[in-house]
Short mmCIF file of C-alpha atoms in Angstrom, two decimals:
data_model
loop_
_atom_site.label_atom_id
_atom_site.label_comp_id
_atom_site.label_asym_id
_atom_site.label_seq_id
_atom_site.Cartn_x
_atom_site.Cartn_y
_atom_site.Cartn_z
CA UNK L 29 38.55 -24.26 -37.73
CA UNK L 30 38.86 -27.75 -36.39
CA UNK L 31 40.68 -30.60 -38.10
CA UNK L 32 37.48 -32.08 -39.57
CA UNK L 33 36.59 -28.87 -41.43
CA UNK L 34 33.83 -27.67 -39.10
CA UNK L 35 34.03 -24.25 -37.52
CA UNK L 36 34.74 -24.39 -33.85
CA UNK L 37 32.59 -22.26 -31.60
CA UNK L 38 32.27 -21.75 -27.89
CA UNK L 39 31.49 -24.84 -25.91
CA UNK L 40 27.81 -25.34 -25.14
CA UNK L 41 26.96 -24.47 -21.55
CA UNK L 42 26.15 -27.33 -19.23
CA UNK L 43 22.85 -25.71 -18.24
CA UNK L 44 20.86 -25.08 -21.47
CA UNK L 45 19.15 -22.11 -19.82
CA UNK L 46 22.47 -20.34 -19.29
CA UNK L 47 24.50 -18.66 -21.91
CA UNK L 48 26.17 -15.41 -22.64
CA UNK L 49 23.98 -12.75 -21.06
CA UNK L 50 21.34 -15.22 -19.84
CA UNK L 51 20.76 -15.72 -16.14
CA UNK L 52 20.72 -19.12 -14.52
CA UNK L 53 17.43 -20.87 -13.90
CA UNK L 54 15.89 -19.85 -10.56
CA UNK L 55 16.55 -22.51 -7.97
CA UNK L 56 19.64 -23.78 -9.79
CA UNK L 57 22.03 -24.99 -7.08
CA UNK L 58 25.07 -24.11 -9.22
CA UNK L 59 23.95 -20.53 -9.80
CA UNK L 60 25.61 -17.84 -7.68
CA UNK L 61 23.47 -16.32 -4.94
CA UNK L 62 24.19 -12.79 -6.18
CA UNK L 63 25.30 -12.11 -9.73
CA UNK L 64 28.67 -10.45 -9.99
CA UNK L 65 27.51 -8.04 -12.68
CA UNK L 66 28.98 -4.63 -11.86
CA UNK L 67 26.14 -2.91 -13.73
CA UNK L 68 23.44 -4.63 -11.72
CA UNK L 69 21.84 -2.61 -8.92
CA UNK L 70 22.79 -3.59 -5.41
CA UNK L 71 20.30 -5.93 -3.77
CA UNK L 72 18.64 -4.58 -0.69
CA UNK L 73 16.93 -6.72 1.91
CA UNK L 74 13.13 -6.57 1.75
CA UNK L 75 11.48 -3.84 3.73
CA UNK L 76 9.67 -4.90 6.83
CA UNK L 77 9.33 -4.32 10.52
CA UNK L 78 13.07 -4.07 11.05
CA UNK L 79 13.20 -0.56 9.60
CA UNK L 80 15.04 -1.26 6.34
CA UNK L 81 13.64 0.53 3.32
CA UNK L 82 14.10 0.09 -0.37
CA UNK L 83 16.13 2.73 -2.19
CA UNK L 84 14.14 5.61 -3.63
CA UNK L 85 13.52 5.31 -7.34
CA UNK L 86 11.00 8.08 -7.99
CA UNK L 87 10.95 11.83 -7.81
CA UNK L 88 8.65 12.12 -4.81
CA UNK L 89 9.83 14.27 -1.92
CA UNK L 90 11.71 12.54 0.88
CA UNK L 91 9.17 13.77 3.40
CA UNK L 92 6.00 13.34 1.33
CA UNK L 93 2.87 13.99 3.35
CA UNK L 94 -0.81 14.07 2.66
CA UNK L 95 -2.80 17.29 2.55
CA UNK L 96 -3.74 17.42 6.23
CA UNK L 97 -6.08 20.38 5.96
CA UNK L 98 -8.04 18.73 3.14
CA UNK L 99 -8.27 15.48 5.14
CA UNK L 100 -9.48 17.49 8.11
CA UNK L 101 -12.13 19.22 6.01
CA UNK L 102 -13.38 15.94 4.57
CA UNK L 103 -13.46 14.28 8.00
CA UNK L 104 -15.34 17.25 9.49
CA UNK L 105 -17.92 17.04 6.70
CA UNK L 106 -18.37 13.28 6.51
CA UNK L 107 -18.32 12.30 10.19
CA UNK L 108 -21.74 13.87 10.87
CA UNK L 109 -23.07 12.85 7.43
CA UNK L 110 -22.32 9.17 8.04
CA UNK L 111 -23.52 9.40 11.62
CA UNK L 112 -26.83 10.92 10.47
CA UNK L 113 -27.12 8.23 7.79
CA UNK L 114 -26.55 5.51 10.38
CA UNK L 115 -29.27 6.95 12.63
CA UNK L 116 -31.77 7.48 9.80
CA UNK L 117 -31.26 4.01 8.31
CA UNK L 118 -31.54 2.43 11.77
CA UNK L 119 -34.83 4.25 12.42
CA UNK L 120 -36.12 3.30 8.97
CA UNK L 121 -35.12 -0.34 9.56
CA UNK L 122 -36.91 -0.42 12.91
CA UNK L 123 -40.15 0.95 11.38
CA UNK L 124 -40.23 -1.26 8.28
CA UNK L 125 -42.64 -4.18 8.05
CA UNK L 126 -41.84 -7.77 7.18
CA UNK L 127 -42.93 -7.40 3.54
CA UNK L 128 -41.60 -3.90 2.89
CA UNK L 129 -39.01 -3.02 0.31
CA UNK L 130 -36.14 -2.51 1.11
CA UNK L 131 -36.13 -5.09 3.86
CA UNK L 132 -35.26 -4.24 7.42
CA UNK L 133 -32.16 -6.46 7.15
CA UNK L 134 -30.82 -4.48 4.19
CA UNK L 135 -31.55 -1.20 5.93
CA UNK L 136 -29.83 -2.44 9.08
CA UNK L 137 -26.78 -3.44 7.06
CA UNK L 138 -26.63 0.03 5.50
CA UNK L 139 -26.95 1.57 8.96
CA UNK L 140 -24.01 -0.52 10.17
CA UNK L 141 -21.90 0.46 7.14
CA UNK L 142 -22.68 4.14 7.78
CA UNK L 143 -21.76 3.76 11.46
CA UNK L 144 -18.42 2.13 10.57
CA UNK L 145 -17.65 4.87 8.03
CA UNK L 146 -18.52 7.48 10.64
CA UNK L 147 -16.07 5.87 13.08
CA UNK L 148 -13.37 5.78 10.40
CA UNK L 149 -13.90 9.44 9.58
CA UNK L 150 -13.80 10.35 13.27
CA UNK L 151 -10.59 8.35 13.75
CA UNK L 152 -9.02 10.07 10.75
CA UNK L 153 -10.07 13.44 12.18
CA UNK L 154 -8.31 12.65 15.45
CA UNK L 155 -5.14 11.48 13.63
CA UNK L 156 -5.07 14.60 11.46
CA UNK L 157 -5.57 16.86 14.49
CA UNK L 158 -2.68 15.12 16.26
CA UNK L 159 -0.37 15.54 13.25
CA UNK L 160 -1.31 19.21 12.78
CA UNK L 161 -0.68 19.86 16.48
CA UNK L 162 2.68 18.05 16.30
CA UNK L 163 3.74 20.14 13.27
CA UNK L 164 2.67 23.34 15.01
CA UNK L 165 4.74 22.48 18.09
CA UNK L 166 7.79 21.75 15.92
CA UNK L 167 8.02 18.06 16.77
CA UNK L 168 7.12 16.77 13.30
#
């Protein structure tokens, strides 16, 4: 107790946002750059092009990979499907009249979307083939 009869407590912090167990306000020039809390996880630099990675927090395997054979099957199926769709919609767009429904512009757009999807599926097929070949040769 103090002399005037009031209970004395801890002094109020200068920054009202700080206190026991409360972090400093972001951007506070007086706040430490890294808290000295021994229980806090170590800060890692952000991942980026320089090869640094964040620490693993989950239970996924270290060398997690996609199902290459399933991707190959899907690419083998959908490459010709999208290519056929692109050709059919392009033919339909070229034979449609000015007043027909759907319009030739819409059909042309669908043909372009199908062509792009066909190219993506073909690219994925080539990537999967390369990865399967690399695993087979023991380089992966």
